[in-house]
XYZ file of N, CA, C and O in Angstrom:
844
model
N 7.010 7.356 19.246
C 6.496 6.797 18.170
C 5.430 6.473 18.728
O 4.270 7.045 18.493
N 5.568 5.022 19.036
C 4.371 4.506 19.984
C 3.496 4.840 20.444
O 2.039 4.868 20.241
N 3.928 5.749 21.153
C 3.005 6.776 22.263
C 2.142 7.932 21.558
O 0.992 7.907 21.769
N 3.289 8.266 20.934
C 2.148 9.575 20.395
C 0.978 8.738 19.068
O 0.037 9.070 19.418
N 1.372 7.734 18.501
C 0.351 7.047 17.854
C -0.990 6.396 18.718
O -2.015 6.659 18.214
N -0.797 5.758 19.922
C -1.711 6.193 21.006
C -2.540 6.911 21.556
O -2.936 7.469 20.651
N -1.946 8.491 21.156
C -2.379 9.615 22.012
C -3.764 9.610 20.110
O -4.555 10.035 20.536
N -2.666 9.038 19.317
C -3.663 9.556 17.943
C -4.836 8.920 17.583
O -5.783 9.761 17.749
N -5.337 7.533 18.083
C -5.854 7.357 18.092
C -6.864 7.264 18.211
O -8.611 7.350 18.468
N -7.046 7.987 19.979
C -7.624 8.195 21.489
C -8.029 10.020 21.077
O -9.509 10.620 20.843
N -7.017 10.804 20.943
C -8.057 11.935 19.833
C -8.276 12.432 18.661
O -8.660 13.494 18.158
N -7.894 11.369 17.188
C -7.873 11.570 16.097
C -6.716 12.651 16.223
O -7.717 13.987 15.110
N -5.722 12.382 16.033
C -4.921 13.192 15.621
C -4.471 12.880 13.747
O -5.018 12.969 13.072
N -2.681 12.270 14.058
C -2.226 12.365 12.807
C -2.433 11.621 12.469
O -2.056 11.514 10.936
N -2.074 10.321 13.454
C -1.753 8.398 12.128
C -2.632 8.159 11.830
O -3.374 7.495 13.044
N -2.983 7.358 10.634
C -4.249 7.233 9.924
C -4.873 6.430 10.938
O -4.787 5.545 11.882
N -5.510 7.397 11.114
C -6.872 6.237 11.781
C -8.728 6.633 11.089
O -8.626 6.953 10.334
N -9.330 5.405 11.585
C -10.215 5.929 11.296
C -11.752 6.208 11.774
O -11.361 6.378 13.189
N -11.676 6.968 10.994
C -13.200 8.912 11.491
C -14.227 7.719 12.406
O -14.558 6.637 11.175
N -14.745 7.410 13.505
C -15.871 7.446 13.569
C -16.790 6.877 12.949
O -17.268 8.378 12.171
N -17.545 5.686 12.543
C -18.696 6.204 11.198
C -19.804 6.592 11.617
O -20.171 7.087 10.333
N -20.261 6.836 13.134
C -21.727 7.714 13.087
C -20.613 9.177 12.661
O -22.245 9.725 12.285
N -20.098 9.847 12.685
C -19.398 11.102 12.240
C -19.270 10.773 10.668
O -20.745 11.711 9.713
N -19.307 9.899 10.086
C -19.110 9.865 8.510
C -20.761 9.707 8.018
O -21.080 10.539 7.703
N -21.441 8.958 8.814
C -22.553 8.668 8.648
C -23.812 10.056 8.075
O -24.590 9.699 7.744
N -23.171 10.833 9.536
C -24.713 11.859 9.919
C -23.828 12.805 8.751
O -24.419 14.103 8.845
N -22.433 12.351 8.385
C -22.011 13.514 7.124
C -21.431 15.456 7.517
O -22.113 16.425 7.518
N -21.048 15.012 9.706
C -21.453 16.047 9.678
C -19.618 16.521 10.187
O -19.251 17.294 10.885
N -18.477 15.387 10.214
C -17.329 15.446 10.345
C -16.626 16.966 10.076
O -17.155 17.226 8.845
N -15.837 16.889 10.960
C -14.751 18.339 10.600
C -13.563 18.043 10.932
O -14.296 18.112 12.182
N -12.057 18.067 10.175
C -11.008 18.515 11.257
C -11.261 19.516 12.559
O -11.453 20.922 12.051
N -10.606 19.386 13.115
C -10.571 21.262 13.847
C -9.426 21.663 13.226
O -8.557 20.910 12.143
N -9.121 22.415 13.862
C -7.548 23.595 13.105
C -6.909 22.562 12.971
O -5.678 23.134 11.907
N -6.550 21.866 14.276
C -5.114 21.872 14.417
C -4.663 20.056 14.270
O -3.771 19.661 13.889
N -5.992 19.201 13.640
C -6.560 18.005 13.279
C -5.821 17.726 11.353
O -5.875 18.589 10.455
N -5.686 16.008 11.918
C -5.284 15.824 10.243
C -5.826 14.013 10.667
O -4.815 13.824 11.322
N -6.629 13.748 10.021
C -7.620 12.785 10.287
C -7.704 12.086 8.837
O -8.472 12.582 7.752
N -6.914 11.044 8.454
C -6.955 9.968 7.398
C -8.462 9.028 7.563
O -8.867 9.138 8.890
N -9.202 9.714 6.396
C -9.884 8.800 6.693
C -10.141 6.720 6.109
O -9.133 7.040 4.886
N -10.044 6.065 5.721
C -9.662 4.785 6.678
C -11.071 3.475 6.356
O -11.621 3.930 6.767
N -10.558 2.833 5.314
C -11.634 1.904 5.284
C -11.088 0.004 6.064
O -9.795 -0.191 4.575
N -11.856 -0.481 6.602
C -11.133 -1.391 6.693
C -9.664 -1.590 7.809
O -9.601 -0.726 8.796
N -9.352 -2.951 8.666
C -8.367 -2.803 9.836
C -7.135 -2.736 9.284
O -6.169 -2.869 9.862
N -6.862 -3.598 7.562
C -5.735 -3.816 7.268
C -5.674 -3.015 6.091
O -5.136 -3.328 4.691
N -6.256 -0.949 5.754
C -5.946 -1.359 4.055
C -4.439 -0.956 3.151
O -3.614 -0.597 4.864
N -4.186 -0.283 2.540
C -3.120 0.007 2.082
C -2.756 1.192 2.098
O -2.027 2.216 2.854
N -4.111 1.900 2.208
C -3.914 3.342 1.971
C -4.938 4.561 2.439
O -6.319 3.457 2.409
N -5.514 5.084 2.819
C -6.519 6.055 3.398
C -7.579 6.073 2.033
O -6.940 6.498 0.663
N -8.423 6.746 2.288
C -9.464 7.125 1.347
C -9.179 8.434 0.941
O -9.958 8.800 0.395
N -8.867 8.887 1.863
C -8.635 11.233 1.244
C -8.170 11.233 3.118
O -8.455 10.947 4.371
N -8.160 12.438 3.607
C -7.563 13.284 4.801
C -8.615 14.174 4.470
O -8.163 14.842 4.040
N -8.417 14.467 5.719
C -9.026 15.610 6.178
C -8.155 16.651 6.692
O -6.894 15.836 7.817
N -7.500 17.795 6.383
C -6.761 18.581 6.925
C -7.053 20.227 7.704
O -7.764 20.357 6.913
N -6.762 20.021 9.480
C -7.644 21.265 9.828
C -6.601 22.803 9.155
O -5.383 22.270 9.154
N -7.230 23.742 8.767
C -6.598 24.964 8.698
C -4.815 25.240 8.539
O -4.594 26.179 8.578
N -5.456 25.495 10.699
C -4.143 25.254 11.149
C -2.648 24.346 11.224
O -2.631 24.653 11.950
N -2.795 23.538 11.093
C -2.004 22.816 10.611
C -0.934 22.741 9.964
O -0.386 23.451 8.388
N 0.481 22.668 10.561
C 2.042 22.906 9.571
C 1.666 21.608 9.407
O 1.935 20.879 9.872
N 2.196 21.737 7.879
C 2.859 20.510 7.098
C 4.081 20.783 6.091
O 4.187 21.449 5.652
N 4.663 19.846 5.747
C 5.363 19.839 5.384
C 5.423 18.804 4.052
O 4.423 17.611 2.882
N 5.980 19.742 2.496
C 6.174 18.927 1.369
C 7.044 18.283 0.704
O 8.115 19.872 0.253
N 7.278 17.521 0.040
C 8.745 17.213 -0.424
C 8.752 17.233 -1.960
O 7.681 17.101 -2.373
N 9.934 17.373 -2.056
C 10.300 17.327 -3.519
C 10.423 15.591 -3.625
O 10.286 14.074 -3.254
N 9.855 15.554 -5.676
C 9.565 13.972 -6.051
C 11.008 13.629 -5.784
O 12.155 14.280 -6.196
N 11.583 12.118 -5.078
C 12.354 11.837 -4.344
C 12.867 10.435 -5.421
O 12.255 9.803 -5.468
N 13.918 10.145 -6.121
C 14.075 8.871 -6.706
C 14.740 7.603 -6.148
O 15.564 8.500 -4.567
N 15.360 6.595 -6.090
C 16.706 5.792 -5.174
C 17.760 6.422 -5.877
O 17.954 7.306 -6.601
N 18.677 6.748 -4.682
C 20.600 6.740 -5.159
C 20.877 5.735 -5.379
O 20.868 4.012 -5.887
N 22.113 5.446 -6.034
C 22.733 5.170 -6.929
C 24.163 4.567 -5.989
O 25.065 5.131 -5.560
N 22.856 3.406 -5.198
C 24.077 2.789 -4.021
C 24.398 1.597 -5.108
O 25.828 1.158 -3.720
N 24.496 0.914 -5.517
C 24.934 -0.146 -6.728
C 26.487 -0.081 -7.353
O 25.584 0.944 -8.350
N 27.564 -0.083 -6.698
C 28.385 0.692 -8.177
C 29.717 -1.086 -8.313
O 30.602 -0.811 -8.707
N 28.851 -1.595 -8.702
C 29.816 -2.915 -8.540
C 29.464 -3.033 -10.644
O 28.534 -2.099 -11.351
N 30.816 -2.790 -10.935
C 31.167 -2.759 -12.492
C 30.239 -3.630 -13.116
O 29.933 -4.449 -13.195
N 29.631 -2.203 -14.258
C 28.651 -3.066 -15.392
C 27.724 -3.009 -15.423
O 27.252 -4.060 -15.819
N 26.993 -3.117 -13.968
C 25.587 -3.061 -13.725
C 24.660 -2.360 -14.850
O 25.370 -1.553 -15.149
N 23.853 -2.631 -14.690
C 22.175 -1.919 -15.452
C 22.547 -0.250 -15.266
O 22.321 -0.730 -14.014
N 21.619 0.169 -15.732
C 21.345 1.589 -15.245
C 20.360 1.370 -13.840
O 19.644 2.109 -13.158
N 18.952 0.438 -14.280
C 17.890 0.195 -13.441
C 18.911 -0.492 -12.380
O 18.574 -0.410 -10.944
N 19.808 -0.856 -11.977
C 20.381 -1.759 -11.136
C 21.268 -1.131 -9.915
O 21.940 -1.839 -9.133
N 22.319 0.155 -10.983
C 22.848 0.794 -10.527
C 22.034 1.898 -8.953
O 22.287 1.469 -7.798
N 20.493 0.959 -8.727
C 19.196 2.177 -8.294
C 19.136 1.039 -7.378
O 17.904 0.801 -6.114
N 19.464 -0.522 -7.126
C 19.400 -1.643 -6.314
C 19.753 -1.386 -4.368
O 21.564 -0.488 -5.138
N 19.343 -1.556 -3.617
C 20.960 -0.628 -2.494
C 21.273 -1.824 -1.618
O 20.330 -2.612 -1.553
N 22.420 -1.300 -2.211
C 23.260 -2.535 -0.923
C 23.535 -3.006 0.175
O 23.766 -3.801 0.393
N 23.152 -2.283 0.737
C 23.220 -2.117 2.477
C 21.644 -3.089 3.197
O 21.933 -3.070 3.866
N 20.701 -3.092 1.204
C 19.682 -4.155 2.287
C 20.039 -5.047 1.384
O 19.411 -6.287 1.524
N 20.452 -5.258 -0.642
C 20.754 -6.797 -1.198
C 22.173 -6.436 -1.332
O 22.148 -5.736 -2.302
N 22.999 -6.704 -0.139
C 24.399 -6.946 -0.241
C 24.392 -7.559 -1.648
O 24.155 -8.167 -1.930
N 25.541 -7.173 -2.398
C 26.167 -6.395 -3.825
C 25.229 -6.927 -4.941
O 25.396 -7.327 -6.353
N 24.095 -6.049 -4.619
C 22.870 -5.880 -5.639
C 22.039 -7.929 -5.980
O 21.655 -7.498 -7.466
N 22.362 -7.751 -5.331
C 21.905 -9.487 -5.515
C 20.408 -9.661 -5.235
O 20.395 -9.399 -3.563
N 19.605 -9.640 -5.533
C 17.853 -9.433 -5.396
C 17.716 -11.033 -5.168
O 17.689 -12.175 -5.618
N 16.930 -11.343 -4.085
C 16.434 -12.497 -3.011
C 15.281 -13.123 -4.420
O 14.284 -12.542 -4.889
N 14.448 -14.362 -4.197
C 13.383 -15.074 -5.243
C 12.353 -14.050 -4.810
O 12.021 -14.162 -3.627
N 12.393 -13.757 -5.800
C 10.209 -12.825 -6.447
C 10.637 -11.180 -6.530
O 10.291 -10.920 -6.300
N 12.292 -11.201 -5.715
C 12.316 -9.102 -5.597
C 12.238 -8.569 -6.731
O 13.759 -9.535 -7.362
N 11.504 -8.165 -7.605
C 11.658 -7.322 -8.938
C 12.923 -5.621 -8.497
O 12.735 -5.533 -6.819
N 13.039 -5.174 -9.366
C 14.055 -4.425 -9.774
C 13.633 -2.972 -9.153
O 13.449 -1.905 -8.378
N 11.736 -2.678 -9.431
C 11.356 -2.103 -9.099
C 10.874 -2.581 -7.947
O 11.246 -0.719 -6.711
N 10.292 -3.027 -7.042
C 10.297 -3.734 -5.603
C 11.670 -3.170 -4.498
O 11.328 -2.018 -3.817
N 12.274 -3.850 -5.257
C 14.409 -2.702 -5.001
C 14.277 -1.458 -4.858
O 15.108 -1.027 -3.762
N 13.552 -1.019 -6.151
C 14.164 0.433 -6.426
C 12.847 1.683 -5.486
O 13.341 3.000 -4.529
N 12.628 0.563 -5.188
C 10.862 0.834 -4.101
C 11.378 1.686 -2.928
O 11.057 2.670 -1.981
N 12.244 0.671 -2.199
C 12.747 0.066 -0.758
C 13.739 0.948 -1.034
O 13.724 1.874 0.217
N 15.552 1.704 -1.928
C 15.512 2.830 -1.707
C 15.103 3.668 -2.305
O 15.521 4.827 -1.138
N 13.790 3.907 -2.501
C 13.012 5.676 -2.408
C 12.377 5.657 -1.233
O 12.699 7.081 -0.521
N 11.773 4.599 -1.272
C 11.462 5.657 0.526
C 12.470 5.261 1.772
O 12.149 5.958 2.568
N 13.079 4.596 1.820
C 14.739 4.962 2.469
C 15.527 6.033 2.060
O 15.514 6.514 2.817
N 15.506 7.006 1.457
C 15.684 8.567 0.933
C 15.045 9.616 0.901
O 15.191 10.045 1.956
N 13.248 8.888 1.647
C 11.923 9.471 1.729
C 11.910 10.320 3.133
O 11.852 10.849 3.836
N 12.239 8.830 4.025
C 12.800 8.759 5.284
C 12.770 9.448 5.910
O 13.497 10.437 6.533
N 14.696 9.758 5.312
C 16.213 11.218 5.174
C 15.802 12.089 5.808
O 15.724 12.921 6.040
N 14.741 12.434 4.329
C 14.584 13.388 4.036
C 13.588 14.377 4.754
O 13.461 15.291 5.359
N 12.198 13.460 5.650
C 11.619 13.778 6.537
C 12.197 14.233 7.754
O 11.993 15.060 8.559
N 13.433 13.121 8.295
C 13.995 13.805 9.392
C 14.802 14.232 9.513
O 14.551 15.148 10.488
N 15.220 15.203 8.027
C 16.164 16.221 8.620
C 15.020 17.557 8.369
O 15.388 18.711 9.159
N 13.254 17.319 8.454
C 12.302 18.328 9.130
C 12.025 17.897 9.812
O 11.116 17.886 10.198
N 12.396 17.217 11.092
C 11.971 16.604 12.610
C 10.842 15.573 11.860
O 9.535 16.212 12.979
N 10.510 14.971 10.964
C 8.898 14.536 11.007
C 9.879 13.410 11.035
O 10.370 12.565 10.330
N 8.243 11.976 10.984
C 8.948 10.622 9.788
C 7.757 10.367 9.347
O 7.485 10.906 9.286
N 7.594 8.389 9.070
C 7.704 8.134 7.967
C 5.878 8.188 8.764
O 4.366 7.938 7.991
N 5.679 8.373 10.404
C 4.683 8.226 10.787
C 3.716 8.690 10.399
O 2.417 9.437 10.625
N 4.702 10.733 10.248
C 3.326 11.345 9.724
C 3.268 11.824 8.420
O 2.524 13.558 7.920
N 3.549 11.209 7.798
C 2.762 11.477 6.559
C 1.427 11.257 5.651
O 1.113 10.066 6.425
N 1.183 11.462 4.922
C -0.647 11.901 5.292
C -0.988 11.679 3.767
O -2.320 10.725 3.820
N -0.336 11.976 2.547
C -0.663 11.558 1.452
C 0.713 11.423 1.155
O 2.035 12.151 0.826
N 0.478 10.810 -0.792
C 1.465 10.490 -1.142
C 1.479 9.792 -2.526
O 0.396 10.214 -2.936
N 2.690 10.644 -3.361
C 1.881 10.428 -4.752
C 3.222 9.711 -5.683
O 4.661 10.129 -5.023
N 2.915 8.666 -6.514
C 4.102 8.076 -7.280
C 3.998 7.884 -8.452
O 2.621 7.855 -9.304
N 5.352 7.990 -9.236
C 5.093 7.855 -10.686
C 6.435 6.448 -11.540
O 7.388 6.212 -10.412
N 5.870 5.609 -11.523
C 5.996 4.571 -12.194
C 6.733 4.284 -13.302
O 6.021 5.114 -14.291
N 7.956 3.975 -13.939
C 8.491 3.688 -15.253
C 8.373 1.727 -15.155
O 8.990 1.684 -14.486
N 8.570 1.722 -16.263
C 8.354 0.577 -16.355
C 9.882 -0.095 -17.089
O 10.231 0.689 -17.267
N 9.785 -1.169 -16.104
C 11.412 -1.611 -16.502
C 11.728 -2.100 -18.376
O 11.332 -2.641 -18.614
N 12.895 -2.269 -18.305
C 13.610 -2.268 -19.282
C 13.017 -3.709 -19.906
O 13.059 -4.701 -19.427
N 12.506 -3.840 -21.249
C 11.807 -4.975 -21.302
C 10.405 -5.328 -21.596
O 10.168 -6.618 -21.545
N 9.535 -4.647 -20.225
C 8.380 -4.517 -19.525
C 7.117 -3.764 -20.021
O 7.836 -2.670 -21.113
N 6.290 -4.141 -20.841
C 5.060 -3.585 -21.875
C 4.086 -3.037 -20.112
O 3.098 -2.082 -20.591
N 4.704 -2.778 -19.152
C 3.883 -2.229 -17.921
C 4.617 -2.176 -16.554
O 5.427 -2.992 -16.388
N 4.509 -1.210 -16.024
C 4.950 -1.239 -14.323
C 4.926 -1.872 -13.739
O 3.726 -2.265 -14.040
N 5.807 -1.931 -13.276
C 5.447 -3.043 -12.416
C 4.745 -2.873 -10.640
O 5.143 -2.174 -9.473
N 3.621 -2.491 -10.244
C 3.007 -2.137 -9.396
C 2.828 -2.650 -8.232
O 2.888 -1.768 -6.929
N 2.990 -3.774 -8.369
C 3.119 -4.720 -7.666
C 4.227 -4.239 -6.480
O 3.995 -5.154 -5.405
N 5.552 -5.171 -7.241
C 6.848 -4.392 -6.653
C 6.473 -3.205 -5.711
O 6.643 -3.173 -4.942
N 6.159 -2.043 -5.859
C 6.135 -1.132 -5.937
C 5.190 -0.831 -4.207
O 5.904 -0.552 -3.287
N 4.083 -2.066 -5.093
C 3.566 -1.515 -3.212
C 4.146 -2.566 -1.826
O 3.669 -2.990 -0.900
N 4.809 -3.674 -2.957
C 5.264 -4.558 -1.980
C 6.296 -3.578 -1.118
O 6.540 -3.912 0.380
N 7.335 -2.618 -1.771
C 7.941 -1.823 -0.894
C 7.618 -0.887 -0.438
O 8.485 -0.353 0.792
N 6.214 -0.387 -0.803
C 5.498 0.539 0.149
C 5.202 -0.085 1.739
O 5.633 0.311 2.452
N 5.148 -1.337 1.250
C 4.629 -1.986 2.420
C 5.820 -2.304 3.952
O 5.240 -2.532 4.452
N 6.841 -2.413 3.239
C 8.105 -2.517 4.149
C 7.959 -0.620 5.208
O 8.271 -0.781 6.082
N 6.876 -0.404 4.680
C 7.051 0.869 5.653
C 5.539 1.835 6.032
O 6.096 2.706 6.895
N 4.780 1.114 5.347
C 3.339 1.826 5.750
C 2.523 1.292 5.965
O 2.762 -0.080 4.950
N 1.781 1.124 6.962
C -0.003 0.557 6.501
C 1.141 -0.916 6.891
O 0.150 -2.302 5.953
N 1.571 -1.211 7.902
C 2.006 -2.555 8.133
C 1.463 -3.374 9.874
O 2.616 -3.984 10.008
N 0.536 -2.196 10.383
C -0.183 -3.007 11.717
C -1.813 -3.219 10.869
O -2.419 -2.440 9.985
N -1.606 -3.947 11.966
C -3.626 -3.916 11.934
C -3.797 -3.258 13.015
O -3.338 -3.200 13.915
N -5.249 -2.031 11.651
C -5.631 -0.770 13.587
C -6.681 -0.808 14.154
O -7.149 -0.527 15.117
N -7.003 -2.802 14.031
C -8.423 -3.034 15.317
C -7.688 -3.851 16.398
O -7.707 -3.217 17.763
N -5.813 -4.343 16.624
C -5.151 -5.044 17.056
C -4.536 -4.207 17.206
O -3.240 -4.545 18.576
N -3.838 -3.852 15.773
C -1.965 -3.413 17.020
C -0.927 -3.558 16.261
O -0.042 -3.313 16.764
N -1.712 -4.864 16.169
C -0.533 -6.275 15.620
C 0.317 -5.687 14.022
O -0.111 -5.188 13.507
N 1.656 -5.800 14.106
C 2.765 -5.574 13.040
C 1.808 -6.697 12.201
O 1.817 -8.304 12.517
N 2.228 -6.297 10.428
C 1.920 -7.729 10.039
C 2.778 -7.545 9.109
O 3.769 -7.364 9.726
N 2.798 -9.335 9.025
C 4.240 -10.055 7.886
C 3.597 -9.189 6.893
O 2.344 -8.961 6.122
N 5.049 -8.748 5.929
C 4.234 -8.738 4.301
C 5.774 -8.970 3.574
O 6.742 -9.479 4.085
N 5.615 -8.988 2.602
C 5.914 -10.007 1.234
C 7.381 -8.476 0.656
O 7.694 -8.035 1.003
N 8.640 -9.908 1.309
C 9.275 -9.539 0.519
C 9.875 -10.686 -0.605
O 9.973 -11.478 -0.665
N 9.617 -9.892 -1.686
C 9.689 -10.444 -3.243
C 8.395 -12.205 -2.699
O 7.287 -11.658 -1.782
N 8.934 -13.047 -2.736
C 8.138 -14.438 -2.373
C 8.107 -15.509 -0.813
O 7.188 -15.826 -0.417
N 9.507 -13.609 -0.243
C 8.876 -14.629 1.471
C 8.153 -13.237 2.599
O 8.603 -12.375 1.926
N 7.794 -13.826 3.232
C 7.334 -12.784 4.102
C 7.280 -12.677 5.837
O 8.425 -13.957 5.958
N 8.084 -11.734 6.405
C 8.458 -11.036 7.345
C 7.816 -9.557 7.941
O 7.218 -9.341 7.076
N 8.888 -9.706 8.737
C 8.899 -8.144 9.413
C 9.167 -6.973 8.402
O 9.482 -7.383 7.571
N 7.384 -6.275 8.605
C 8.683 -4.820 8.112
C 9.803 -4.551 8.226
O 10.043 -4.318 9.529
N 10.569 -3.864 7.830
C 11.829 -2.867 7.775
C 11.471 -2.177 8.674
O 12.381 -1.165 9.748
N 10.072 -0.906 8.528
C 9.949 0.398 9.720
C 8.561 -0.490 10.263
O 7.034 0.293 8.859
N 8.066 -1.509 11.261
C 6.762 -0.643 11.457
C 5.665 0.734 11.622
O 6.017 1.609 12.760
N 5.254 0.774 10.984
C 4.105 2.491 10.795
C 2.915 2.112 10.574
O 2.102 1.143 9.553
N 1.530 2.464 11.362
C 0.470 2.144 11.553
C -0.332 3.373 9.776
O -2.074 2.995 10.291
N 0.866 4.112 9.636
C 0.147 5.815 8.700
C -0.658 4.679 7.393
O 0.737 4.093 6.253
N -1.490 5.205 7.189
C -2.060 4.634 5.534
C -2.863 6.389 4.952
O -3.381 6.893 5.451
N -1.165 6.471 4.049
C -1.396 7.683 3.972
C -2.246 7.809 2.276
O -2.733 6.856 1.316
N -3.528 8.747 1.845
C -4.201 9.190 1.012
C -2.801 8.613 -0.416
O -1.403 9.168 -0.624
N -2.766 8.222 -1.406
C -2.183 7.604 -2.285
C -2.513 8.175 -4.305
O -3.424 7.446 -4.023
N -1.602 8.546 -5.008
C -1.900 7.370 -6.331
C -0.452 7.582 -6.466
O 0.269 7.751 -6.198
N -0.542 6.816 -7.440
C 0.464 5.989 -8.343
C -0.021 6.066 -10.333
O -0.554 5.277 -9.639
N 0.438 6.350 -10.539
C 0.649 5.761 -12.170
C 1.878 5.740 -12.745
O 2.732 6.138 -12.459
N 1.956 5.255 -14.293
C 3.252 4.824 -15.055
C 3.371 6.786 -15.824
O 2.160 6.693 -16.457
N 4.277 6.846 -16.213
C 5.109 7.351 -16.708
C 5.577 6.471 -18.010
O 6.372 5.890 -17.386
N 5.766 7.481 -18.918
C 7.190 6.891 -19.976
C 8.278 6.734 -19.558
O 8.955 6.291 -20.083
N 8.757 8.483 -18.979
C 10.097 8.637 -18.265
C 9.818 8.564 -17.403
O 9.435 10.281 -17.232
N 11.114 8.516 -16.510
C 11.733 9.681 -15.192
C 13.059 10.248 -16.051
O 13.828 9.754 -16.376
N 12.637 11.486 -14.520
C 13.769 12.607 -14.699
C 15.614 12.007 -14.711
O 16.385 12.080 -15.508
N 15.747 10.149 -13.811
C 16.436 10.132 -14.578
C 17.380 8.469 -15.086
O 15.999 7.847 -14.740
N 17.996 9.139 -15.714
C 18.341 7.405 -16.108
C 18.662 6.287 -15.645
O 19.044 6.142 -14.496
N 17.707 5.326 -15.828
C 17.813 3.799 -14.954
C 17.001 3.593 -13.567
O 16.383 3.524 -13.244
N 15.885 5.271 -12.996
C 15.334 5.913 -12.773
C 13.665 4.676 -12.741
O 13.134 4.753 -13.745
N 13.288 3.988 -12.225
C 12.071 3.243 -11.922
C 11.012 3.327 -11.249
O 9.419 3.278 -11.620
N 11.214 4.114 -10.138
C 10.538 4.461 -9.257
C 10.419 6.900 -8.462
O 11.569 6.385 -8.628
N 9.821 7.488 -8.592
C 9.763 8.932 -8.134
C 8.733 8.594 -7.111
O 7.736 8.184 -7.111
N 9.008 9.393 -5.996
C 7.999 9.904 -5.079
C 7.604 11.008 -4.164
O 9.309 11.653 -3.806
N 6.925 11.069 -4.337
C 6.479 12.659 -3.314
C 5.499 12.261 -2.202
O 4.709 12.102 -2.337
N 6.166 13.445 -1.201
C 5.165 12.580 -0.258
C 4.700 14.800 0.940
O 5.581 16.257 0.399
N 3.721 14.148 1.522
C 3.106 15.711 2.471
C 2.966 14.884 3.914
O 2.925 13.655 3.508
N 3.911 15.269 4.745
C 3.165 14.807 5.707
C 2.885 16.044 7.055
O 3.188 17.625 6.467
N 2.366 16.149 8.239
C 1.819 16.530 9.405
C 2.651 16.719 10.522
O 2.736 15.670 11.234
N 3.053 17.647 10.931
C 3.831 17.838 12.000
C 2.809 18.116 13.059
O 1.798 18.033 12.924
N 2.920 16.840 14.398
C 2.348 16.650 15.066
C 2.456 17.765 15.732
O 3.233 18.581 16.027
N 0.846 17.717 16.709
C 1.160 18.994 17.311
C 1.496 18.881 18.893
O 1.488 18.391 19.278
């Protein structure tokens, strides 16, 4: 994966890279037929401004996926059922980790499994749509918790230096779960209800097959 990303940086292929400013300024940039080129601003952005996809690119679109019901502890709430106990043993959340953050990690783990079945990885993701529901008793969706979960799998390297960034898990910073330079284009919205009782997060992605 690291080798492929270095190649992508050199020839402007798939993994979230900055389009040369001269090309953008001249307004003449067009992706080659087999390219998918994200436009990013800065060295450590969380998402791309957009992505240009060539006409001959092979791409994959996932269904919307939420978290798996991994927490089988008797008596837990519908939302707590979707805490990933392989990440948080016993369903206990460390300091500062929210239920939305935990579910986000769970849902993105499912996305990774889904991509792997198609011969793809997180690094191949070019766009993402995210739907968040308010946690019980809260007036708004937990966008901050979602963003912390997202950074565990995406947008966690410095594009200028290649260095891995420290990311937040609740109130503690540490290494991400998956080192990944990709910055997909993304929208995130709050919805009234998701289709499964207890879900707070649902994610859908598009990914491009490497040339």
